[in-house]
Structure formats: structure tokens, C-alpha cells
């Protein structure tokens, strides 16, 4: 974890690269301890309605009001992610925060899950004739015994 887990969110717009579009895309920049990353939020705004100082749309149309509400939701979600990381004493990093926001973080696999996936491959080997049925059954018993052992050990703690 960084010494200073303070983070900032900055919303900004960028001009589109092609000439046919008039609206600017809205991005969010996440900064933590000098590191930063940008993320497109999938919304756009008329550049005349964007208030750079307040980092919000100053228009009064329904589209602009919905954009401001969406920006508030993004800000709240990032604050929640940051709070959880600090509470769990995990690494506070803009890339980690971005991945958690996007849902790209993969949950860790447990030992029995990996063993069960391996046994699925062993079953395919058995069906091809590369392995005898008795050997496959030993693999199955092994994962069963391992699960029982872990349950007994955890309940004793």
C-alpha cells in the first residue's frame, strides 16, 4: 500500500479525432501518489456546455443533467472502491482502482477448484484411453479427501 493513499478524480473532455463530430468525449483521470490513468466513460458533451472549472456540464437539457448525475455516480463508486482498498490494507493504485471499477479483477481460485478443473482434464485423458479408470478414481478421491481435510482443519481453528 502506498504511504499516501489520497486520490483525485478529474473529469475532462477531448476533441474527437475525426472532423464530423461536434461533441467531445468525457474521460475520468484517476491519480494516486503521482501515478495516473485515464478512462473513457462512454459519454459525450457539447463543448459549449462543459464547465472546465467545475468539471460538470453547465447545460440544462435532460442530456446534460443525466450526464452530471452519471458523473456523480462514478465519483461515488470510485470513493467506495478507494475506501474498501484502504480498509482492507490493499494496494491503492490507479490501475487497480480502474480495474475494480470495470469489474476486470478476477477472484482468486481456491485449491479444490483448481484440483477439480485438473480432474476434468484427467477424465478426458481417461476417455481417450491415455489413463486407466483406477488412476482417474484416485485423482477424484484425492480431491475429496483434500476437501474433507480442509473443512476439518478450518473448523478447528
PDB file of C-alpha atoms in Angstrom:
ATOM      1  CA  UNK A   1       0.000   0.000   0.000  1.00  0.00           C
ATOM      2  CA  UNK A   2       1.268   3.480  -0.743  1.00  0.00           C
ATOM      3  CA  UNK A   3       2.127   5.797   2.153  1.00  0.00           C
ATOM      4  CA  UNK A   4      -0.317   8.389   0.911  1.00  0.00           C
ATOM      5  CA  UNK A   5      -3.497   6.691  -0.330  1.00  0.00           C
ATOM      6  CA  UNK A   6      -5.081  10.063  -1.209  1.00  0.00           C
ATOM      7  CA  UNK A   7      -6.609  10.023  -4.677  1.00  0.00           C
ATOM      8  CA  UNK A   8      -8.169  12.533  -7.041  1.00  0.00           C
ATOM      9  CA  UNK A   9     -10.719  12.155  -9.799  1.00  0.00           C
ATOM     10  CA  UNK A  10     -10.725  14.660 -12.615  1.00  0.00           C
ATOM     11  CA  UNK A  11     -13.275  14.701 -15.401  1.00  0.00           C
ATOM     12  CA  UNK A  12     -12.199  16.237 -18.694  1.00  0.00           C
ATOM     13  CA  UNK A  13     -13.123  16.225 -22.364  1.00  0.00           C
ATOM     14  CA  UNK A  14     -11.180  15.532 -25.528  1.00  0.00           C
ATOM     15  CA  UNK A  15     -11.908  16.552 -29.070  1.00  0.00           C
ATOM     16  CA  UNK A  16     -12.804  13.716 -31.419  1.00  0.00           C
ATOM     17  CA  UNK A  17     -10.139  12.867 -33.983  1.00  0.00           C
ATOM     18  CA  UNK A  18     -12.487  12.909 -36.944  1.00  0.00           C
ATOM     19  CA  UNK A  19     -13.927  16.197 -38.168  1.00  0.00           C
ATOM     20  CA  UNK A  20     -17.557  15.061 -38.457  1.00  0.00           C
ATOM     21  CA  UNK A  21     -18.293  15.029 -34.719  1.00  0.00           C
ATOM     22  CA  UNK A  22     -19.078  18.129 -32.708  1.00  0.00           C
ATOM     23  CA  UNK A  23     -19.418  16.578 -29.236  1.00  0.00           C
ATOM     24  CA  UNK A  24     -16.364  15.914 -27.091  1.00  0.00           C
ATOM     25  CA  UNK A  25     -15.886  12.606 -25.281  1.00  0.00           C
ATOM     26  CA  UNK A  26     -15.782  12.703 -21.475  1.00  0.00           C
ATOM     27  CA  UNK A  27     -12.926  10.976 -19.623  1.00  0.00           C
ATOM     28  CA  UNK A  28     -12.035  10.454 -15.983  1.00  0.00           C
ATOM     29  CA  UNK A  29      -8.448  10.643 -14.727  1.00  0.00           C
ATOM     30  CA  UNK A  30      -7.609   8.734 -11.545  1.00  0.00           C
ATOM     31  CA  UNK A  31      -4.472   9.964  -9.734  1.00  0.00           C
ATOM     32  CA  UNK A  32      -2.841   8.341  -6.707  1.00  0.00           C
ATOM     33  CA  UNK A  33       0.597   9.329  -5.365  1.00  0.00           C
ATOM     34  CA  UNK A  34       1.817  10.708  -8.688  1.00  0.00           C
ATOM     35  CA  UNK A  35       0.524   7.792 -10.766  1.00  0.00           C
ATOM     36  CA  UNK A  36      -2.433   8.310 -13.056  1.00  0.00           C
ATOM     37  CA  UNK A  37      -4.585   6.565 -15.595  1.00  0.00           C
ATOM     38  CA  UNK A  38      -7.404   7.735 -17.862  1.00  0.00           C
ATOM     39  CA  UNK A  39     -10.676   6.037 -18.607  1.00  0.00           C
ATOM     40  CA  UNK A  40     -13.331   6.892 -21.180  1.00  0.00           C
ATOM     41  CA  UNK A  41     -16.747   6.834 -19.530  1.00  0.00           C
ATOM     42  CA  UNK A  42     -18.683   6.350 -22.753  1.00  0.00           C
ATOM     43  CA  UNK A  43     -20.476   9.694 -22.729  1.00  0.00           C
ATOM     44  CA  UNK A  44     -20.047  12.869 -24.730  1.00  0.00           C
ATOM     45  CA  UNK A  45     -20.931  16.517 -24.213  1.00  0.00           C
ATOM     46  CA  UNK A  46     -21.242  19.628 -26.294  1.00  0.00           C
ATOM     47  CA  UNK A  47     -18.016  21.608 -25.648  1.00  0.00           C
ATOM     48  CA  UNK A  48     -20.006  24.822 -25.142  1.00  0.00           C
ATOM     49  CA  UNK A  49     -21.872  23.198 -22.223  1.00  0.00           C
ATOM     50  CA  UNK A  50     -18.761  21.857 -20.436  1.00  0.00           C
ATOM     51  CA  UNK A  51     -17.620  23.822 -17.382  1.00  0.00           C
ATOM     52  CA  UNK A  52     -13.899  23.083 -17.046  1.00  0.00           C
ATOM     53  CA  UNK A  53     -13.638  24.668 -13.609  1.00  0.00           C
ATOM     54  CA  UNK A  54     -16.455  22.636 -12.012  1.00  0.00           C
ATOM     55  CA  UNK A  55     -15.800  19.531 -14.178  1.00  0.00           C
ATOM     56  CA  UNK A  56     -19.518  19.279 -14.959  1.00  0.00           C
ATOM     57  CA  UNK A  57     -21.899  20.099 -17.745  1.00  0.00           C
ATOM     58  CA  UNK A  58     -23.474  23.503 -17.297  1.00  0.00           C
ATOM     59  CA  UNK A  59     -26.315  22.857 -19.735  1.00  0.00           C
ATOM     60  CA  UNK A  60     -29.900  22.497 -18.557  1.00  0.00           C
ATOM     61  CA  UNK A  61     -31.078  19.956 -21.102  1.00  0.00           C
ATOM     62  CA  UNK A  62     -32.113  16.488 -19.986  1.00  0.00           C
ATOM     63  CA  UNK A  63     -28.966  15.024 -21.561  1.00  0.00           C
ATOM     64  CA  UNK A  64     -26.702  17.395 -19.607  1.00  0.00           C
ATOM     65  CA  UNK A  65     -28.498  16.751 -16.313  1.00  0.00           C
ATOM     66  CA  UNK A  66     -28.231  12.987 -16.831  1.00  0.00           C
ATOM     67  CA  UNK A  67     -24.521  13.368 -17.597  1.00  0.00           C
ATOM     68  CA  UNK A  68     -23.978  15.271 -14.332  1.00  0.00           C
ATOM     69  CA  UNK A  69     -25.871  12.593 -12.397  1.00  0.00           C
ATOM     70  CA  UNK A  70     -23.768   9.891 -14.067  1.00  0.00           C
ATOM     71  CA  UNK A  71     -20.554  11.738 -13.156  1.00  0.00           C
ATOM     72  CA  UNK A  72     -21.724  11.857  -9.530  1.00  0.00           C
ATOM     73  CA  UNK A  73     -22.383   8.101  -9.614  1.00  0.00           C
ATOM     74  CA  UNK A  74     -18.891   7.465 -10.983  1.00  0.00           C
ATOM     75  CA  UNK A  75     -17.377   9.666  -8.274  1.00  0.00           C
ATOM     76  CA  UNK A  76     -19.310   7.796  -5.567  1.00  0.00           C
ATOM     77  CA  UNK A  77     -18.285   4.395  -6.975  1.00  0.00           C
ATOM     78  CA  UNK A  78     -14.599   5.363  -7.006  1.00  0.00           C
ATOM     79  CA  UNK A  79     -14.865   6.644  -3.420  1.00  0.00           C
ATOM     80  CA  UNK A  80     -16.386   3.318  -2.398  1.00  0.00           C
ATOM     81  CA  UNK A  81     -13.618   1.378  -4.169  1.00  0.00           C
ATOM     82  CA  UNK A  82     -10.951   3.540  -2.522  1.00  0.00           C
ATOM     83  CA  UNK A  83     -12.499   3.122   0.928  1.00  0.00           C
ATOM     84  CA  UNK A  84     -12.610  -0.661   0.531  1.00  0.00           C
ATOM     85  CA  UNK A  85      -8.966  -0.797  -0.577  1.00  0.00           C
ATOM     86  CA  UNK A  86      -7.815   1.312   2.373  1.00  0.00           C
ATOM     87  CA  UNK A  87      -9.941  -0.664   4.849  1.00  0.00           C
ATOM     88  CA  UNK A  88      -8.532  -3.983   3.571  1.00  0.00           C
ATOM     89  CA  UNK A  89      -4.994  -2.533   3.596  1.00  0.00           C
ATOM     90  CA  UNK A  90      -4.542  -3.373  -0.085  1.00  0.00           C
ATOM     91  CA  UNK A  91      -2.542  -1.536  -2.715  1.00  0.00           C
ATOM     92  CA  UNK A  92      -4.116   1.797  -3.616  1.00  0.00           C
ATOM     93  CA  UNK A  93      -3.164   2.253  -7.235  1.00  0.00           C
ATOM     94  CA  UNK A  94      -4.993   3.983 -10.121  1.00  0.00           C
ATOM     95  CA  UNK A  95      -4.782   0.874 -12.306  1.00  0.00           C
ATOM     96  CA  UNK A  96      -6.182  -1.338  -9.541  1.00  0.00           C
ATOM     97  CA  UNK A  97      -8.982   1.166  -8.945  1.00  0.00           C
ATOM     98  CA  UNK A  98      -9.767   1.314 -12.682  1.00  0.00           C
ATOM     99  CA  UNK A  99      -9.852  -2.486 -12.958  1.00  0.00           C
ATOM    100  CA  UNK A 100     -12.135  -2.776  -9.927  1.00  0.00           C
ATOM    101  CA  UNK A 101     -14.432  -0.130 -11.425  1.00  0.00           C
ATOM    102  CA  UNK A 102     -14.576  -2.014 -14.727  1.00  0.00           C
ATOM    103  CA  UNK A 103     -15.001  -5.373 -12.990  1.00  0.00           C
ATOM    104  CA  UNK A 104     -11.845  -6.839 -14.512  1.00  0.00           C
ATOM    105  CA  UNK A 105     -10.412  -8.134 -11.259  1.00  0.00           C
ATOM    106  CA  UNK A 106     -10.517 -11.894 -11.219  1.00  0.00           C
ATOM    107  CA  UNK A 107     -11.378 -13.620  -7.997  1.00  0.00           C
ATOM    108  CA  UNK A 108      -8.613 -15.938  -6.799  1.00  0.00           C
ATOM    109  CA  UNK A 109      -9.148 -19.642  -7.373  1.00  0.00           C
ATOM    110  CA  UNK A 110      -9.106 -21.952  -4.414  1.00  0.00           C
ATOM    111  CA  UNK A 111      -7.106 -25.175  -4.239  1.00  0.00           C
ATOM    112  CA  UNK A 112     -10.077 -27.523  -4.551  1.00  0.00           C
ATOM    113  CA  UNK A 113     -11.417 -25.589  -7.569  1.00  0.00           C
ATOM    114  CA  UNK A 114      -8.080 -25.935  -9.363  1.00  0.00           C
ATOM    115  CA  UNK A 115      -7.918 -29.616  -8.450  1.00  0.00           C
ATOM    116  CA  UNK A 116     -11.445 -30.181  -9.796  1.00  0.00           C
ATOM    117  CA  UNK A 117     -10.555 -28.450 -13.085  1.00  0.00           C
ATOM    118  CA  UNK A 118      -7.487 -30.670 -13.322  1.00  0.00           C
ATOM    119  CA  UNK A 119      -9.678 -33.730 -12.761  1.00  0.00           C
ATOM    120  CA  UNK A 120     -11.841 -32.689 -15.710  1.00  0.00           C
ATOM    121  CA  UNK A 121      -8.707 -32.926 -17.872  1.00  0.00           C
ATOM    122  CA  UNK A 122      -7.904 -36.303 -16.300  1.00  0.00           C
ATOM    123  CA  UNK A 123     -11.382 -37.532 -17.224  1.00  0.00           C
ATOM    124  CA  UNK A 124     -10.784 -36.531 -20.848  1.00  0.00           C
ATOM    125  CA  UNK A 125      -7.483 -38.451 -20.744  1.00  0.00           C
ATOM    126  CA  UNK A 126      -9.313 -41.491 -19.363  1.00  0.00           C
ATOM    127  CA  UNK A 127     -11.969 -41.313 -22.082  1.00  0.00           C
ATOM    128  CA  UNK A 128      -9.262 -41.111 -24.775  1.00  0.00           C
ATOM    129  CA  UNK A 129      -7.579 -44.179 -23.309  1.00  0.00           C
ATOM    130  CA  UNK A 130      -4.444 -42.386 -22.073  1.00  0.00           C
ATOM    131  CA  UNK A 131      -5.277 -43.220 -18.455  1.00  0.00           C
ATOM    132  CA  UNK A 132      -6.801 -46.201 -16.675  1.00  0.00           C
ATOM    133  CA  UNK A 133     -10.109 -45.782 -14.811  1.00  0.00           C
ATOM    134  CA  UNK A 134      -8.490 -46.712 -11.477  1.00  0.00           C
ATOM    135  CA  UNK A 135      -5.975 -43.865 -11.819  1.00  0.00           C
ATOM    136  CA  UNK A 136      -8.763 -41.384 -12.551  1.00  0.00           C
ATOM    137  CA  UNK A 137     -10.675 -42.593  -9.482  1.00  0.00           C
ATOM    138  CA  UNK A 138      -7.557 -41.998  -7.353  1.00  0.00           C
ATOM    139  CA  UNK A 139      -7.476 -38.385  -8.556  1.00  0.00           C
ATOM    140  CA  UNK A 140     -11.156 -37.991  -7.670  1.00  0.00           C
ATOM    141  CA  UNK A 141     -10.650 -39.480  -4.197  1.00  0.00           C
ATOM    142  CA  UNK A 142      -7.664 -37.210  -3.657  1.00  0.00           C
ATOM    143  CA  UNK A 143      -9.734 -34.038  -4.209  1.00  0.00           C
ATOM    144  CA  UNK A 144     -12.495 -35.439  -1.975  1.00  0.00           C
ATOM    145  CA  UNK A 145     -10.051 -36.183   0.833  1.00  0.00           C
ATOM    146  CA  UNK A 146      -8.387 -32.801   0.428  1.00  0.00           C
ATOM    147  CA  UNK A 147     -11.757 -31.045   0.760  1.00  0.00           C
ATOM    148  CA  UNK A 148     -12.602 -33.036   3.873  1.00  0.00           C
ATOM    149  CA  UNK A 149      -9.192 -32.288   5.383  1.00  0.00           C
ATOM    150  CA  UNK A 150      -9.547 -28.566   4.748  1.00  0.00           C
ATOM    151  CA  UNK A 151     -13.047 -28.493   6.252  1.00  0.00           C
ATOM    152  CA  UNK A 152     -11.840 -30.310   9.383  1.00  0.00           C
ATOM    153  CA  UNK A 153      -8.761 -28.113   9.725  1.00  0.00           C
ATOM    154  CA  UNK A 154     -10.669 -24.846   9.283  1.00  0.00           C
ATOM    155  CA  UNK A 155     -13.337 -25.797  11.817  1.00  0.00           C
ATOM    156  CA  UNK A 156     -10.637 -26.482  14.436  1.00  0.00           C
ATOM    157  CA  UNK A 157      -9.163 -23.010  14.073  1.00  0.00           C
TER     158      UNK A 157
END
